Amino acid sequence: MNDQHTTPRGPSAGHKVLVVEDDPSIRTLLTSALSAAGYTVTSAATGQEAMFQAGSRPPDLIVLDVMLPDTDGYRITRELRAQGVYTPVLFLTARTEVEDRIIGLSSGGDDYVTKPFHVQEVLLRIRAILRRTGLPATPADARPTVLSYADLTLDEGSHEVRRAGHPVRLSPTEFRLLACLMAHPERVLEKGEILQEVWRYGFSGDTRIVDTYVKNVRRKIDRDAPALLHTVRGVGYCLRLPRDEAAPDAS
């Protein structure tokens, strides 16, 4: 079953959201609420349908139920990321364990809402995701910001990252995390600072989301080159060149 509303209204006009939910009542509720908030909404009830829509009519964001009749939301997200599709994903699930949330975000998701939920919370999180993953409008004559450190470069205009000239593929949230670290090279950033700058709000005081995403970014940028992303135990993370002698508090 597909429901489509194509009359955007309000400040969210122009943003397309795909709602993937097998429960018809929840799907209808979200579709109606998002349409009323000004989003252009399409919906899907299965993973196969979601993959088709994400490929043929790419949305700006996907609201994705974790438990679907033919697959799960984590697998869909991993498949999209493997295909180079980095559309932001907001998971919906009845699972409440922190470990489940970490697994979901590690698969490439951007946020997580547990059932039962308040529609206003879903709308708030969607706005936050679009705000932090969207490229800001810039004047035509403005030059895009290019950050560089050692042999690592990040181009905010083209959303490209390269290490020693080789492209590195990052999700939108991974990109923002790396940009945050590259904007403060050789400075130790506390996990709370990273949460505020990258996610724009806290995850109930749980900083393990930062650990998970740093692990993902480190695996991608330091895989075939000397490590640049370092852990300062008990404090946070730092982007710096390897030291000749290992520091006692870094790994």
PDB file of C-alpha atoms in Angstrom:
ATOM      1  CA  MET A   1       0.000   0.000   0.000  1.00  0.00           C
ATOM      2  CA  ASN A   2       1.313   3.416  -0.978  1.00  0.00           C
ATOM      3  CA  ASP A   3       0.025   6.770   0.201  1.00  0.00           C
ATOM      4  CA  GLN A   4       1.278   9.946  -1.414  1.00  0.00           C
ATOM      5  CA  HIS A   5       0.637  13.587  -0.505  1.00  0.00           C
ATOM      6  CA  THR A   6       2.167  16.117  -2.838  1.00  0.00           C
ATOM      7  CA  THR A   7       0.991  19.489  -1.579  1.00  0.00           C
ATOM      8  CA  PRO A   8       3.773  20.866   0.606  1.00  0.00           C
ATOM      9  CA  ARG A   9       2.870  23.561   3.092  1.00  0.00           C
ATOM     10  CA  GLY A  10       4.688  25.567   5.742  1.00  0.00           C
ATOM     11  CA  PRO A  11       8.399  25.865   6.499  1.00  0.00           C
ATOM     12  CA  SER A  12       9.131  22.204   5.576  1.00  0.00           C
ATOM     13  CA  ALA A  13       7.963  22.611   1.974  1.00  0.00           C
ATOM     14  CA  GLY A  14      10.312  20.969  -0.501  1.00  0.00           C
ATOM     15  CA  HIS A  15      11.578  18.227   1.817  1.00  0.00           C
ATOM     16  CA  LYS A  16      10.547  14.723   0.764  1.00  0.00           C
ATOM     17  CA  VAL A  17      10.091  12.064   3.440  1.00  0.00           C
ATOM     18  CA  LEU A  18       9.604   8.334   2.887  1.00  0.00           C
ATOM     19  CA  VAL A  19       7.723   6.583   5.712  1.00  0.00           C
ATOM     20  CA  VAL A  20       8.373   2.833   5.891  1.00  0.00           C
ATOM     21  CA  GLU A  21       6.013   1.147   8.355  1.00  0.00           C
ATOM     22  CA  ASP A  22       4.014  -2.084   8.066  1.00  0.00           C
ATOM     23  CA  ASP A  23       1.375  -1.071  10.634  1.00  0.00           C
ATOM     24  CA  PRO A  24      -1.331   0.753   8.597  1.00  0.00           C
ATOM     25  CA  SER A  25      -2.511   2.886  11.523  1.00  0.00           C
ATOM     26  CA  ILE A  26       1.002   4.130  12.374  1.00  0.00           C
ATOM     27  CA  ARG A  27       1.795   4.658   8.691  1.00  0.00           C
ATOM     28  CA  THR A  28      -1.367   6.736   8.222  1.00  0.00           C
ATOM     29  CA  LEU A  29      -0.712   8.728  11.398  1.00  0.00           C
ATOM     30  CA  LEU A  30       2.841   9.631  10.373  1.00  0.00           C
ATOM     31  CA  THR A  31       1.883  10.366   6.775  1.00  0.00           C
ATOM     32  CA  SER A  32      -0.897  12.713   7.875  1.00  0.00           C
ATOM     33  CA  ALA A  33       1.222  14.470  10.518  1.00  0.00           C
ATOM     34  CA  LEU A  34       4.174  14.985   8.180  1.00  0.00           C
ATOM     35  CA  SER A  35       1.941  16.241   5.378  1.00  0.00           C
ATOM     36  CA  ALA A  36       0.300  18.681   7.787  1.00  0.00           C
ATOM     37  CA  ALA A  37       3.771  19.888   8.783  1.00  0.00           C
ATOM     38  CA  GLY A  38       4.523  20.706   5.143  1.00  0.00           C
ATOM     39  CA  TYR A  39       6.520  17.695   3.989  1.00  0.00           C
ATOM     40  CA  THR A  40       5.961  15.833   0.729  1.00  0.00           C
ATOM     41  CA  VAL A  41       5.341  12.272   1.917  1.00  0.00           C
ATOM     42  CA  THR A  42       5.402   8.842   0.321  1.00  0.00           C
ATOM     43  CA  SER A  43       5.016   5.575   2.191  1.00  0.00           C
ATOM     44  CA  ALA A  44       5.873   1.888   1.953  1.00  0.00           C
ATOM     45  CA  ALA A  45       4.840  -1.183   3.941  1.00  0.00           C
ATOM     46  CA  THR A  46       7.726  -3.529   3.084  1.00  0.00           C
ATOM     47  CA  GLY A  47      11.493  -3.392   2.784  1.00  0.00           C
ATOM     48  CA  GLN A  48      11.392  -4.272  -0.910  1.00  0.00           C
ATOM     49  CA  GLU A  49       9.003  -1.418  -1.611  1.00  0.00           C
ATOM     50  CA  ALA A  50      11.182   0.937   0.440  1.00  0.00           C
ATOM     51  CA  MET A  51      14.324   0.013  -1.513  1.00  0.00           C
ATOM     52  CA  PHE A  52      12.502   0.612  -4.809  1.00  0.00           C
ATOM     53  CA  GLN A  53      11.208   4.017  -3.738  1.00  0.00           C
ATOM     54  CA  ALA A  54      14.535   5.101  -2.247  1.00  0.00           C
ATOM     55  CA  GLY A  55      16.200   4.287  -5.568  1.00  0.00           C
ATOM     56  CA  SER A  56      13.603   5.590  -8.003  1.00  0.00           C
ATOM     57  CA  ARG A  57      12.374   8.650  -6.086  1.00  0.00           C
ATOM     58  CA  PRO A  58      15.139   9.528  -3.614  1.00  0.00           C
ATOM     59  CA  PRO A  59      13.702  11.242  -0.522  1.00  0.00           C
ATOM     60  CA  ASP A  60      15.473  13.743   1.712  1.00  0.00           C
ATOM     61  CA  LEU A  61      14.879  11.516   4.745  1.00  0.00           C
ATOM     62  CA  ILE A  62      13.538   8.041   5.529  1.00  0.00           C
ATOM     63  CA  VAL A  63      11.453   7.231   8.617  1.00  0.00           C
ATOM     64  CA  LEU A  64      12.129   3.499   8.866  1.00  0.00           C
ATOM     65  CA  ASP A  65      10.504   0.872  11.059  1.00  0.00           C
ATOM     66  CA  VAL A  66      13.051  -1.659  12.283  1.00  0.00           C
ATOM     67  CA  MET A  67      10.772  -4.702  12.154  1.00  0.00           C
ATOM     68  CA  LEU A  68       9.259  -5.251   8.687  1.00  0.00           C
ATOM     69  CA  PRO A  69       7.553  -8.355   7.284  1.00  0.00           C
ATOM     70  CA  ASP A  70      10.252  -9.147   4.710  1.00  0.00           C
ATOM     71  CA  THR A  71      13.433  -7.759   6.293  1.00  0.00           C
ATOM     72  CA  ASP A  72      14.600  -5.346   9.002  1.00  0.00           C
ATOM     73  CA  GLY A  73      15.418  -1.655   8.909  1.00  0.00           C
ATOM     74  CA  TYR A  74      19.051  -2.205   9.846  1.00  0.00           C
ATOM     75  CA  ARG A  75      19.611  -4.393   6.783  1.00  0.00           C
ATOM     76  CA  ILE A  76      17.866  -1.887   4.511  1.00  0.00           C
ATOM     77  CA  THR A  77      20.102   0.891   5.810  1.00  0.00           C
ATOM     78  CA  ARG A  78      23.264  -1.162   5.347  1.00  0.00           C
ATOM     79  CA  GLU A  79      22.238  -2.005   1.785  1.00  0.00           C
ATOM     80  CA  LEU A  80      21.542   1.638   0.981  1.00  0.00           C
ATOM     81  CA  ARG A  81      24.906   2.705   2.404  1.00  0.00           C
ATOM     82  CA  ALA A  82      26.681  -0.052   0.453  1.00  0.00           C
ATOM     83  CA  GLN A  83      25.059   1.318  -2.722  1.00  0.00           C
ATOM     84  CA  GLY A  84      26.347   4.790  -1.917  1.00  0.00           C
ATOM     85  CA  VAL A  85      22.944   6.130  -0.837  1.00  0.00           C
ATOM     86  CA  TYR A  86      23.397   8.296   2.253  1.00  0.00           C
ATOM     87  CA  THR A  87      19.848   9.545   2.727  1.00  0.00           C
ATOM     88  CA  PRO A  88      19.372  10.239   6.462  1.00  0.00           C
ATOM     89  CA  VAL A  89      17.434   7.527   8.323  1.00  0.00           C
ATOM     90  CA  LEU A  90      15.295   7.876  11.452  1.00  0.00           C
ATOM     91  CA  PHE A  91      14.549   4.456  12.971  1.00  0.00           C
ATOM     92  CA  LEU A  92      11.236   3.580  14.619  1.00  0.00           C
ATOM     93  CA  THR A  93      11.201   0.550  16.875  1.00  0.00           C
ATOM     94  CA  ALA A  94       9.623  -1.057  19.912  1.00  0.00           C
ATOM     95  CA  ARG A  95      13.070  -2.074  21.138  1.00  0.00           C
ATOM     96  CA  THR A  96      14.171   0.065  24.057  1.00  0.00           C
ATOM     97  CA  GLU A  97      17.593  -1.322  24.982  1.00  0.00           C
ATOM     98  CA  VAL A  98      20.506   1.077  24.479  1.00  0.00           C
ATOM     99  CA  GLU A  99      22.442  -1.699  22.736  1.00  0.00           C
ATOM    100  CA  ASP A 100      19.711  -1.940  20.085  1.00  0.00           C
ATOM    101  CA  ARG A 101      19.933   1.794  19.498  1.00  0.00           C
ATOM    102  CA  ILE A 102      23.701   1.607  19.114  1.00  0.00           C
ATOM    103  CA  ILE A 103      23.362  -1.257  16.629  1.00  0.00           C
ATOM    104  CA  GLY A 104      20.881   0.756  14.607  1.00  0.00           C
ATOM    105  CA  LEU A 105      23.030   3.857  14.514  1.00  0.00           C
ATOM    106  CA  SER A 106      26.105   1.758  13.695  1.00  0.00           C
ATOM    107  CA  SER A 107      24.306   0.392  10.636  1.00  0.00           C
ATOM    108  CA  GLY A 108      24.191   3.926   9.238  1.00  0.00           C
ATOM    109  CA  GLY A 109      21.103   5.414  10.845  1.00  0.00           C
ATOM    110  CA  ASP A 110      20.995   8.990  12.066  1.00  0.00           C
ATOM    111  CA  ASP A 111      18.573   8.837  14.980  1.00  0.00           C
ATOM    112  CA  TYR A 112      16.237   6.516  16.828  1.00  0.00           C
ATOM    113  CA  VAL A 113      12.697   6.879  18.237  1.00  0.00           C
ATOM    114  CA  THR A 114      11.114   4.129  20.330  1.00  0.00           C
ATOM    115  CA  LYS A 115       7.469   3.092  20.250  1.00  0.00           C
ATOM    116  CA  PRO A 116       5.079   4.242  21.550  1.00  0.00           C
ATOM    117  CA  PHE A 117       6.108   7.719  20.483  1.00  0.00           C
ATOM    118  CA  HIS A 118       4.675  11.222  20.377  1.00  0.00           C
ATOM    119  CA  VAL A 119       4.276  12.590  16.859  1.00  0.00           C
ATOM    120  CA  GLN A 120       5.821  15.887  17.946  1.00  0.00           C
ATOM    121  CA  GLU A 121       8.989  14.065  18.976  1.00  0.00           C
ATOM    122  CA  VAL A 122       9.227  12.467  15.536  1.00  0.00           C
ATOM    123  CA  LEU A 123       8.769  15.866  13.892  1.00  0.00           C
ATOM    124  CA  LEU A 124      11.403  17.408  16.148  1.00  0.00           C
ATOM    125  CA  ARG A 125      13.942  14.728  15.350  1.00  0.00           C
ATOM    126  CA  ILE A 126      13.255  14.953  11.622  1.00  0.00           C
ATOM    127  CA  ARG A 127      13.864  18.707  11.687  1.00  0.00           C
ATOM    128  CA  ALA A 128      17.073  18.203  13.664  1.00  0.00           C
ATOM    129  CA  ILE A 129      18.374  15.582  11.222  1.00  0.00           C
ATOM    130  CA  LEU A 130      17.582  17.703   8.168  1.00  0.00           C
ATOM    131  CA  ARG A 131      19.169  20.734   9.811  1.00  0.00           C
ATOM    132  CA  ARG A 132      22.437  18.987  10.588  1.00  0.00           C
ATOM    133  CA  THR A 133      22.738  16.965   7.369  1.00  0.00           C
ATOM    134  CA  GLY A 134      21.594  19.629   4.911  1.00  0.00           C
ATOM    135  CA  LEU A 135      24.047  21.894   3.103  1.00  0.00           C
ATOM    136  CA  PRO A 136      23.517  25.536   4.121  1.00  0.00           C
ATOM    137  CA  ALA A 137      22.635  28.045   1.465  1.00  0.00           C
ATOM    138  CA  THR A 138      25.652  30.095   0.417  1.00  0.00           C
ATOM    139  CA  PRO A 139      26.047  33.101  -1.902  1.00  0.00           C
ATOM    140  CA  ALA A 140      26.932  32.238  -5.484  1.00  0.00           C
ATOM    141  CA  ASP A 141      30.356  33.857  -5.143  1.00  0.00           C
ATOM    142  CA  ALA A 142      31.155  32.220  -1.808  1.00  0.00           C
ATOM    143  CA  ARG A 143      33.889  29.597  -1.852  1.00  0.00           C
ATOM    144  CA  PRO A 144      33.111  26.257  -0.195  1.00  0.00           C
ATOM    145  CA  THR A 145      35.043  25.476   2.945  1.00  0.00           C
ATOM    146  CA  VAL A 146      37.845  22.964   2.529  1.00  0.00           C
ATOM    147  CA  LEU A 147      39.386  21.586   5.711  1.00  0.00           C
ATOM    148  CA  SER A 148      42.715  19.808   5.613  1.00  0.00           C
ATOM    149  CA  TYR A 149      45.044  18.135   8.056  1.00  0.00           C
ATOM    150  CA  ALA A 150      48.114  16.103   7.060  1.00  0.00           C
ATOM    151  CA  ASP A 151      46.986  14.131   3.978  1.00  0.00           C
ATOM    152  CA  LEU A 152      43.288  14.303   4.921  1.00  0.00           C
ATOM    153  CA  THR A 153      40.963  16.772   3.181  1.00  0.00           C
ATOM    154  CA  LEU A 154      37.266  17.473   3.612  1.00  0.00           C
ATOM    155  CA  ASP A 155      35.340  19.615   1.132  1.00  0.00           C
ATOM    156  CA  GLU A 156      32.090  20.891   2.646  1.00  0.00           C
ATOM    157  CA  GLY A 157      30.906  22.201  -0.721  1.00  0.00           C
ATOM    158  CA  SER A 158      31.127  18.908  -2.615  1.00  0.00           C
ATOM    159  CA  HIS A 159      30.735  16.749   0.504  1.00  0.00           C
ATOM    160  CA  GLU A 160      33.928  14.855  -0.405  1.00  0.00           C
ATOM    161  CA  VAL A 161      36.612  13.434   1.845  1.00  0.00           C
ATOM    162  CA  ARG A 162      40.015  12.224   0.670  1.00  0.00           C
ATOM    163  CA  ARG A 163      42.911  10.570   2.458  1.00  0.00           C
ATOM    164  CA  ALA A 164      46.218  10.652   0.557  1.00  0.00           C
ATOM    165  CA  GLY A 165      44.204  11.503  -2.549  1.00  0.00           C
ATOM    166  CA  HIS A 166      41.898   8.508  -2.227  1.00  0.00           C
ATOM    167  CA  PRO A 167      38.146   9.116  -1.751  1.00  0.00           C
ATOM    168  CA  VAL A 168      36.573   8.157   1.576  1.00  0.00           C
ATOM    169  CA  ARG A 169      32.834   7.527   1.610  1.00  0.00           C
ATOM    170  CA  LEU A 170      31.084   8.788   4.735  1.00  0.00           C
ATOM    171  CA  SER A 171      27.455   9.027   5.783  1.00  0.00           C
ATOM    172  CA  PRO A 172      26.118  12.548   6.496  1.00  0.00           C
ATOM    173  CA  THR A 173      26.561  12.126  10.246  1.00  0.00           C
ATOM    174  CA  GLU A 174      30.056  10.654   9.844  1.00  0.00           C
ATOM    175  CA  PHE A 175      30.898  13.611   7.613  1.00  0.00           C
ATOM    176  CA  ARG A 176      29.744  16.097  10.250  1.00  0.00           C
ATOM    177  CA  LEU A 177      31.712  14.276  12.943  1.00  0.00           C
ATOM    178  CA  LEU A 178      34.907  14.388  10.911  1.00  0.00           C
ATOM    179  CA  ALA A 179      34.309  18.053  10.044  1.00  0.00           C
ATOM    180  CA  CYS A 180      33.927  18.791  13.757  1.00  0.00           C
ATOM    181  CA  LEU A 181      37.252  17.119  14.555  1.00  0.00           C
ATOM    182  CA  MET A 182      39.040  18.702  11.585  1.00  0.00           C
ATOM    183  CA  ALA A 183      37.823  22.154  12.612  1.00  0.00           C
ATOM    184  CA  HIS A 184      39.751  21.689  15.881  1.00  0.00           C
ATOM    185  CA  PRO A 185      42.903  19.770  14.933  1.00  0.00           C
ATOM    186  CA  GLU A 186      45.228  18.639  17.731  1.00  0.00           C
ATOM    187  CA  ARG A 187      42.673  19.676  20.335  1.00  0.00           C
ATOM    188  CA  VAL A 188      41.014  17.076  22.533  1.00  0.00           C
ATOM    189  CA  LEU A 189      37.241  17.360  22.151  1.00  0.00           C
ATOM    190  CA  GLU A 190      35.106  16.043  24.979  1.00  0.00           C
ATOM    191  CA  LYS A 191      32.301  13.702  24.029  1.00  0.00           C
ATOM    192  CA  GLY A 192      29.722  16.192  25.271  1.00  0.00           C
ATOM    193  CA  GLU A 193      31.145  18.865  22.963  1.00  0.00           C
ATOM    194  CA  ILE A 194      30.937  16.484  20.016  1.00  0.00           C
ATOM    195  CA  LEU A 195      27.334  15.553  20.862  1.00  0.00           C
ATOM    196  CA  GLN A 196      26.343  19.202  20.942  1.00  0.00           C
ATOM    197  CA  GLU A 197      28.091  20.155  17.709  1.00  0.00           C
ATOM    198  CA  VAL A 198      27.282  17.089  15.610  1.00  0.00           C
ATOM    199  CA  TRP A 199      23.915  15.934  16.954  1.00  0.00           C
ATOM    200  CA  ARG A 200      22.737  19.328  18.275  1.00  0.00           C
ATOM    201  CA  TYR A 201      21.069  17.717  21.291  1.00  0.00           C
ATOM    202  CA  GLY A 202      21.835  15.011  23.832  1.00  0.00           C
ATOM    203  CA  PHE A 203      20.951  11.331  23.786  1.00  0.00           C
ATOM    204  CA  SER A 204      19.787  11.201  27.434  1.00  0.00           C
ATOM    205  CA  GLY A 205      23.364  11.669  28.575  1.00  0.00           C
ATOM    206  CA  ASP A 206      24.502   8.572  26.679  1.00  0.00           C
ATOM    207  CA  THR A 207      27.782   9.328  24.897  1.00  0.00           C
ATOM    208  CA  ARG A 208      28.228   5.853  23.432  1.00  0.00           C
ATOM    209  CA  ILE A 209      26.780   7.149  20.174  1.00  0.00           C
ATOM    210  CA  VAL A 210      29.957   9.240  19.839  1.00  0.00           C
ATOM    211  CA  ASP A 211      32.131   6.181  20.469  1.00  0.00           C
ATOM    212  CA  THR A 212      30.239   4.221  17.828  1.00  0.00           C
ATOM    213  CA  TYR A 213      30.554   6.877  15.155  1.00  0.00           C
ATOM    214  CA  VAL A 214      34.215   7.578  15.922  1.00  0.00           C
ATOM    215  CA  LYS A 215      34.892   3.863  15.476  1.00  0.00           C
ATOM    216  CA  ASN A 216      33.166   3.961  12.067  1.00  0.00           C
ATOM    217  CA  VAL A 217      35.077   7.067  10.925  1.00  0.00           C
ATOM    218  CA  ARG A 218      38.406   5.737  12.198  1.00  0.00           C
ATOM    219  CA  ARG A 219      37.895   2.482  10.324  1.00  0.00           C
ATOM    220  CA  LYS A 220      37.404   4.438   7.096  1.00  0.00           C
ATOM    221  CA  ILE A 221      40.056   7.165   7.293  1.00  0.00           C
ATOM    222  CA  ASP A 222      42.824   5.247   9.102  1.00  0.00           C
ATOM    223  CA  ARG A 223      42.429   1.887   7.395  1.00  0.00           C
ATOM    224  CA  ASP A 224      45.439   2.108   5.052  1.00  0.00           C
ATOM    225  CA  ALA A 225      47.392   5.005   6.548  1.00  0.00           C
ATOM    226  CA  PRO A 226      48.958   6.126   9.831  1.00  0.00           C
ATOM    227  CA  ALA A 227      46.287   6.798  12.456  1.00  0.00           C
ATOM    228  CA  LEU A 228      45.017  10.365  12.714  1.00  0.00           C
ATOM    229  CA  LEU A 229      41.971   9.854  14.948  1.00  0.00           C
ATOM    230  CA  HIS A 230      42.995   9.148  18.534  1.00  0.00           C
ATOM    231  CA  THR A 231      41.174   8.344  21.771  1.00  0.00           C
ATOM    232  CA  VAL A 232      42.070  10.250  24.912  1.00  0.00           C
ATOM    233  CA  ARG A 233      40.796   7.909  27.583  1.00  0.00           C
ATOM    234  CA  GLY A 234      38.231   9.319  29.939  1.00  0.00           C
ATOM    235  CA  VAL A 235      38.023  12.590  27.998  1.00  0.00           C
ATOM    236  CA  GLY A 236      37.221  12.368  24.289  1.00  0.00           C
ATOM    237  CA  TYR A 237      38.885  12.344  20.894  1.00  0.00           C
ATOM    238  CA  CYS A 238      41.604  14.197  19.028  1.00  0.00           C
ATOM    239  CA  LEU A 239      42.677  14.508  15.409  1.00  0.00           C
ATOM    240  CA  ARG A 240      46.474  14.587  15.309  1.00  0.00           C
ATOM    241  CA  LEU A 241      49.505  13.010  13.703  1.00  0.00           C
ATOM    242  CA  PRO A 242      50.939   9.885  15.351  1.00  0.00           C
ATOM    243  CA  ARG A 243      53.503  10.648  18.010  1.00  0.00           C
ATOM    244  CA  ASP A 244      56.976   9.197  17.908  1.00  0.00           C
ATOM    245  CA  GLU A 245      56.373   7.806  21.361  1.00  0.00           C
ATOM    246  CA  ALA A 246      52.997   6.478  22.379  1.00  0.00           C
ATOM    247  CA  ALA A 247      51.241   8.732  24.868  1.00  0.00           C
ATOM    248  CA  PRO A 248      49.964   6.959  27.983  1.00  0.00           C
ATOM    249  CA  ASP A 249      46.431   8.289  27.608  1.00  0.00           C
ATOM    250  CA  ALA A 250      45.866   7.789  23.894  1.00  0.00           C
ATOM    251  CA  SER A 251      45.198   4.848  21.664  1.00  0.00           C
TER     252      SER A 251
END
